[in-house]
PDB file of C-alpha atoms in Angstrom:
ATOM      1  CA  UNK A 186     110.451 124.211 175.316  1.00 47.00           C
ATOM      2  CA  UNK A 187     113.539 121.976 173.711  1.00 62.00           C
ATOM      3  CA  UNK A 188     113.066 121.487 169.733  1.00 64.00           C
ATOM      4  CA  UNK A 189     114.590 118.505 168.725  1.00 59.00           C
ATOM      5  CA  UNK A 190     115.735 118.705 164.639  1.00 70.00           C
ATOM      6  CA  UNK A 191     114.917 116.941 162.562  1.00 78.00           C
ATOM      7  CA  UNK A 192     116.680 113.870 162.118  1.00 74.00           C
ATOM      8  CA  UNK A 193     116.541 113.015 165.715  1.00 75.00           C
ATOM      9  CA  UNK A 194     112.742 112.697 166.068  1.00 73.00           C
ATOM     10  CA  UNK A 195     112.998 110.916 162.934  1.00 77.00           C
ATOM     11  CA  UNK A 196     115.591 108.382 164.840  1.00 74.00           C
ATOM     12  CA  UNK A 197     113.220 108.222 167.711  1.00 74.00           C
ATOM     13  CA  UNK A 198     110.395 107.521 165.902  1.00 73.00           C
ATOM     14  CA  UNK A 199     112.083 104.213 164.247  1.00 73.00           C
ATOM     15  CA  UNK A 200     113.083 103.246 167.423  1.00 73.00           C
ATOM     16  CA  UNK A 201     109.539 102.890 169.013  1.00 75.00           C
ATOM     17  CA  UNK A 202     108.033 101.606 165.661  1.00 66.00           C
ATOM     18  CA  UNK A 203     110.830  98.868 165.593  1.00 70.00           C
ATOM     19  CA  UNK A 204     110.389  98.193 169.344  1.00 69.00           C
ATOM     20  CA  UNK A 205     106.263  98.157 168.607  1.00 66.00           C
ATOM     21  CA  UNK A 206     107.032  95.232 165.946  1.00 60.00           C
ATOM     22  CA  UNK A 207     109.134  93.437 168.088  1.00 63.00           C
ATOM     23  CA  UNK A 208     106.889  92.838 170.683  1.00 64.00           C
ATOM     24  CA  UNK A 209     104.016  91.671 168.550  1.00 64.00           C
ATOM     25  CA  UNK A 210     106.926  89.811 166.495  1.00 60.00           C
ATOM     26  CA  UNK A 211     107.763  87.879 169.760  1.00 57.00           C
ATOM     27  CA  UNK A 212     103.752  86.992 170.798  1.00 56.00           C
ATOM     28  CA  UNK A 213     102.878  85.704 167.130  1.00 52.00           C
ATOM     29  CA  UNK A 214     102.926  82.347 167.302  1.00 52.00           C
ATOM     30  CA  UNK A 215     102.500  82.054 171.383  1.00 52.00           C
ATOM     31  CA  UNK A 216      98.782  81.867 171.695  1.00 47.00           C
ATOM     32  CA  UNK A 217      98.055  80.425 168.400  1.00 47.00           C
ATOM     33  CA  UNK A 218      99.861  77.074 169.824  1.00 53.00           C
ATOM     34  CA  UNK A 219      98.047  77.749 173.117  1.00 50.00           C
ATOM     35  CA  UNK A 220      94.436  77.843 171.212  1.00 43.00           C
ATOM     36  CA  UNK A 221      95.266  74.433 169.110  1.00 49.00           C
ATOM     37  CA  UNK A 222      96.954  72.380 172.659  1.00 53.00           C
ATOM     38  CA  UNK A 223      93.297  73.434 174.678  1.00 51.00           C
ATOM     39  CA  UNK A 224      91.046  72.652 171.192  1.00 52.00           C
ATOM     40  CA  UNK A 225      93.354  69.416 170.834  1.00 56.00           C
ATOM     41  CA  UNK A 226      92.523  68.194 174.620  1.00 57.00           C
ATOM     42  CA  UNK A 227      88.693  68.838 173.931  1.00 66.00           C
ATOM     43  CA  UNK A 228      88.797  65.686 171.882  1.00 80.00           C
ATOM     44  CA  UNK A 229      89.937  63.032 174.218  1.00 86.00           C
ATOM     45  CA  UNK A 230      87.893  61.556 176.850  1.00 89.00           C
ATOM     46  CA  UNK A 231      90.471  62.025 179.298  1.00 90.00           C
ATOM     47  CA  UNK A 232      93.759  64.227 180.175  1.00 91.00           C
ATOM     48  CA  UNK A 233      96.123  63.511 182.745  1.00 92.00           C
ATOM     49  CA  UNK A 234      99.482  65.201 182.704  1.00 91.00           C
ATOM     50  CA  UNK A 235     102.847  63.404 183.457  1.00 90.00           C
ATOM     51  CA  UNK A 236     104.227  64.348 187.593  1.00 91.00           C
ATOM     52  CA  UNK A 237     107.442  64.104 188.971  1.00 89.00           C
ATOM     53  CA  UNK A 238     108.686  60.614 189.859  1.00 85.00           C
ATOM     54  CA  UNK A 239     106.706  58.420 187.602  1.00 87.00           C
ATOM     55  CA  UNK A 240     103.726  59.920 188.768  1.00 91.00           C
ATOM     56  CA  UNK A 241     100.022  61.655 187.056  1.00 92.00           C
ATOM     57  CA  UNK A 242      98.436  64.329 187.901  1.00 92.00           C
ATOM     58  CA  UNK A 243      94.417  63.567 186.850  1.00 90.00           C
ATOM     59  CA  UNK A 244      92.168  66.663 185.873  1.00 86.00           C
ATOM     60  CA  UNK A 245      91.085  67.477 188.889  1.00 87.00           C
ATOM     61  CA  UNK A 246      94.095  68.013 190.545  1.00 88.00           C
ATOM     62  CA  UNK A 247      95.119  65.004 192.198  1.00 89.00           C
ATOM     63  CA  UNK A 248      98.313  63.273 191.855  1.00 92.00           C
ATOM     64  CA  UNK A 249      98.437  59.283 191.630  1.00 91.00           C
ATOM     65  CA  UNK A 250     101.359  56.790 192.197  1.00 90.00           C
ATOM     66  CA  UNK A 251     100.971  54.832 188.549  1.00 88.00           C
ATOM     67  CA  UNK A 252      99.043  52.241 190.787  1.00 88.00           C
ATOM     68  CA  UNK A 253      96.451  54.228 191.961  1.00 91.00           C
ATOM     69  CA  UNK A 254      96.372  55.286 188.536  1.00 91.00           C
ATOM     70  CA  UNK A 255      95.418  51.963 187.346  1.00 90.00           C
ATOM     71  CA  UNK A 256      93.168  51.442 189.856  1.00 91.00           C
ATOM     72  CA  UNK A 257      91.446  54.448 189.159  1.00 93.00           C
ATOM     73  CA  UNK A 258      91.053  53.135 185.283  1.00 92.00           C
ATOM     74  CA  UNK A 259      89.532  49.712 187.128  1.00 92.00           C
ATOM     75  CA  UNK A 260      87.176  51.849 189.193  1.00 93.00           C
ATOM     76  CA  UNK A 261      85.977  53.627 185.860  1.00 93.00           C
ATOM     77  CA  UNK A 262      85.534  50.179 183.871  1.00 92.00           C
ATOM     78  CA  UNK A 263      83.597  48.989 187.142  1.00 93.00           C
ATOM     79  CA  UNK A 264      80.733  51.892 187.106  1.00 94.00           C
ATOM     80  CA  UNK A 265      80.974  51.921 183.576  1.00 93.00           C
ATOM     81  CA  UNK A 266      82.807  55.359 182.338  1.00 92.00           C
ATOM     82  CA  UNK A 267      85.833  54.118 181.228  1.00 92.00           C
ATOM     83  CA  UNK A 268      87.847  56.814 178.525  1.00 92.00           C
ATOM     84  CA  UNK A 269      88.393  55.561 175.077  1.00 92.00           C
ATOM     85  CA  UNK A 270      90.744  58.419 174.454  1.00 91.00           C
ATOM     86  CA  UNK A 271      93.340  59.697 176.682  1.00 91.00           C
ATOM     87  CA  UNK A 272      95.404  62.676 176.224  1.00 91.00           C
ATOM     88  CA  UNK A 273      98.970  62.302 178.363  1.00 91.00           C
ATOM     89  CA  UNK A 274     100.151  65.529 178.368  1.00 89.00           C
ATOM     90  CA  UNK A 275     103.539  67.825 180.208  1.00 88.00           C
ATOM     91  CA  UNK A 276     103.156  69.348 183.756  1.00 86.00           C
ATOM     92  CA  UNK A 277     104.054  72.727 184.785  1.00 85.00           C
ATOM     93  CA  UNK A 278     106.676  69.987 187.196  1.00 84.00           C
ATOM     94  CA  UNK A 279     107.749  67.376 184.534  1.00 85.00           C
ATOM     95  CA  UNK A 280     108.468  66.350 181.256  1.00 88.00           C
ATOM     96  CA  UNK A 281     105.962  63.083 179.720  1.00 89.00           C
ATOM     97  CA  UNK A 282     108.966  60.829 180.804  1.00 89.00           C
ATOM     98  CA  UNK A 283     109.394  57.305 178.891  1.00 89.00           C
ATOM     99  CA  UNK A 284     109.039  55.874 182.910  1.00 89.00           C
ATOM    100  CA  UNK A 285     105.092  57.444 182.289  1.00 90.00           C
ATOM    101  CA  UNK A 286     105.093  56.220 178.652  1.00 90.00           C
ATOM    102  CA  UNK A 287     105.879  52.966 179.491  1.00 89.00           C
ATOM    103  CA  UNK A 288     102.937  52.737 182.871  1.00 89.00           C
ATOM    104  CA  UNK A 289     101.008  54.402 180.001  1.00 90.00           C
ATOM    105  CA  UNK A 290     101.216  51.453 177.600  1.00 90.00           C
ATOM    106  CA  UNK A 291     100.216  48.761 180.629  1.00 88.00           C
ATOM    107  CA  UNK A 292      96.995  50.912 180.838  1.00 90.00           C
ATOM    108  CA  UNK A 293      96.331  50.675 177.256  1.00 90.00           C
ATOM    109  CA  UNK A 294      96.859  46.957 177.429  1.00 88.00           C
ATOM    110  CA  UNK A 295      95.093  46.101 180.503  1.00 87.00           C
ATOM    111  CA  UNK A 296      91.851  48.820 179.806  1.00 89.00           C
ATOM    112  CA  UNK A 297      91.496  49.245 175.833  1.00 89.00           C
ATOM    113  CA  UNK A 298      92.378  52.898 175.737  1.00 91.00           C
ATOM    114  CA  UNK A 299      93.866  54.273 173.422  1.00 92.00           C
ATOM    115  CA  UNK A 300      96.623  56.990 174.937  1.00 91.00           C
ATOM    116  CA  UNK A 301      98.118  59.723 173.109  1.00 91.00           C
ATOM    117  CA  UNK A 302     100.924  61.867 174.458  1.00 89.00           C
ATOM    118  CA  UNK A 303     102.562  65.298 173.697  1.00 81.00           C
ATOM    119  CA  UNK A 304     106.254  64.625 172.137  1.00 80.00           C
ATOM    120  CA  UNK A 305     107.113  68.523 171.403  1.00 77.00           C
ATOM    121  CA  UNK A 306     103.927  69.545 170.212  1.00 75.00           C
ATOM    122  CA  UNK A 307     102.683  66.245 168.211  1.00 81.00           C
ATOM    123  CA  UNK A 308     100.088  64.301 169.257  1.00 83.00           C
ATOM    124  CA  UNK A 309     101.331  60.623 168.886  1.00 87.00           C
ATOM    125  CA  UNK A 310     100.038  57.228 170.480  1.00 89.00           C
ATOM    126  CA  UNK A 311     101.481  54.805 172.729  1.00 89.00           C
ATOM    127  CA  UNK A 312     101.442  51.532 170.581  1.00 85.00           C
ATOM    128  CA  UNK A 313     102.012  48.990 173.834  1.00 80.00           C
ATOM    129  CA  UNK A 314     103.759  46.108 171.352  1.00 77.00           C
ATOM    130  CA  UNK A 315     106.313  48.596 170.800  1.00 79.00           C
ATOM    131  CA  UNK A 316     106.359  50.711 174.134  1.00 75.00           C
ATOM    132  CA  UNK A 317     108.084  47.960 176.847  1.00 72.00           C
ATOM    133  CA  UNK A 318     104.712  48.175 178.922  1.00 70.00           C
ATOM    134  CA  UNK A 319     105.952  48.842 182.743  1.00 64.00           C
ATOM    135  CA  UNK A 320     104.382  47.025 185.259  1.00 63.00           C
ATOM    136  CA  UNK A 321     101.984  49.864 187.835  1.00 63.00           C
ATOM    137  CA  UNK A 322     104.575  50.283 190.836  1.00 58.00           C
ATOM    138  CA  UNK A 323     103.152  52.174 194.270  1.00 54.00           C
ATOM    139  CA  UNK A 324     105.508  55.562 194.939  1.00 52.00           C
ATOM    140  CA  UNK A 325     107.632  55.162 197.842  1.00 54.00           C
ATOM    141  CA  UNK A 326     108.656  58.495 199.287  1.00 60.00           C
ATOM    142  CA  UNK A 327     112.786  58.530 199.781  1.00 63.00           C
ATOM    143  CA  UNK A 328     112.754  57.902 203.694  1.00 64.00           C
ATOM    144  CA  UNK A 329     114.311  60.830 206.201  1.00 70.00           C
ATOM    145  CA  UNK A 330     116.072  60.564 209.033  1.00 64.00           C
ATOM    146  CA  UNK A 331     115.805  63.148 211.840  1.00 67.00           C
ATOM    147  CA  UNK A 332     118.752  64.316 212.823  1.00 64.00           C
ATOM    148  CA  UNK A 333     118.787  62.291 216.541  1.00 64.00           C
ATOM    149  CA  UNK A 334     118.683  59.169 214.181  1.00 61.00           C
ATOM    150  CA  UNK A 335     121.462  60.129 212.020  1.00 62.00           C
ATOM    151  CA  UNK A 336     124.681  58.871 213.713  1.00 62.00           C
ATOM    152  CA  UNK A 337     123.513  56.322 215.774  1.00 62.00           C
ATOM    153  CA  UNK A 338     123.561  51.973 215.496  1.00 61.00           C
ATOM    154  CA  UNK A 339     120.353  50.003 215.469  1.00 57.00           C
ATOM    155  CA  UNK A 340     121.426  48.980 218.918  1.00 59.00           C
ATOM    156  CA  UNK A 341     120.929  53.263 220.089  1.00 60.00           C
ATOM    157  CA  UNK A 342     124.403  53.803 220.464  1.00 61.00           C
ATOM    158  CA  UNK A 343     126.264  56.777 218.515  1.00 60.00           C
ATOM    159  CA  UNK A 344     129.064  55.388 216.272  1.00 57.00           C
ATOM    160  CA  UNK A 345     132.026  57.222 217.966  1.00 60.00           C
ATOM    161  CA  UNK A 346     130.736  55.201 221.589  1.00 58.00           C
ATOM    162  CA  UNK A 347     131.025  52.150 219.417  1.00 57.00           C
ATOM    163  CA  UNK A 348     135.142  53.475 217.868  1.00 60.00           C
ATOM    164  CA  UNK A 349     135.726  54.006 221.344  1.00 61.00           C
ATOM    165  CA  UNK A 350     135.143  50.556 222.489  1.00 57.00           C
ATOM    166  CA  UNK A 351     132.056  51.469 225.323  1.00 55.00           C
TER     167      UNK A 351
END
């Protein structure tokens, strides 16, 4: 059996009590923040979180142009279960954009609602005479060519037939 003296058992000892602190240090503050967000949505009517290109993502998963959006607000005023709260929140994709502040703020005009959004961890609302209130645009898709497509005219001929004078 090794004996270790004294002083270095000590040494190891502070190491994993210093190590033990620093992990609970670093996972303090973590789910107290996570707690107050999920207590914080509980209170609104409605969340939708902000999606890449101008785009929401509703609660159950599905992601809206900021059109459908709206139309999905005039479908809820029609059968009567329009939000008076909603809660625009951050993606795991994007970041509440001021493109989705400013669809945001056409809703709250055109609907009544009143729409708060996440800026770093404070809840603050859209006020649509300040917020330049977008008007709802469809998402387009950025169009691909196949590769067949990619060097030829609109007549079908490939650009170096055309150089070449055939």
């Amino acid at each position: 059996m090794i004996r270790l003296s004294t002083l270095t058992g000590r040494l190891v000892a502070g190491a994993m009590l210093a190590g033990a602190l620093l992990l609970t240090g670093c996972h303090r503050g973590d789910v107290k923040a996570e707690v107050a967000a999920i207590r914080a949505q509980q209170h609104f009517d409605m969340v939708i979180q902000a999606y890449k290109s101008g785009q929401f993502m509703l609660e159950d998963g599905a992601v809206l142009s900021a059109i459908d959006t709206g139309s999905h607000f005039a479908y809820l005023k029609d059968v009567g279960k329009l939000p008076k709260t909603v809660l625009l929140t951050p993606s795991d994709d994007s970041k509440v954009r001021k493109q989705h502040l400013e669809y945001m703020a056409r809703i709250a005009l055109d609907y009544g609602v009143v729409v708060y959004y996440d800026d770093g961890g404070q809840l603050k609302q859209i006020n649509p005479q300040e917020t330049k209130a977008r008007a709802l645009e469809d998402y387009h898709a950025p169009v691909k060519m196949n590769d067949e497509q990619k060097r030829k005219s609109a007549a079908g001929s490939s650009i170096e037939d055309q150089s070449r004078g055939y």
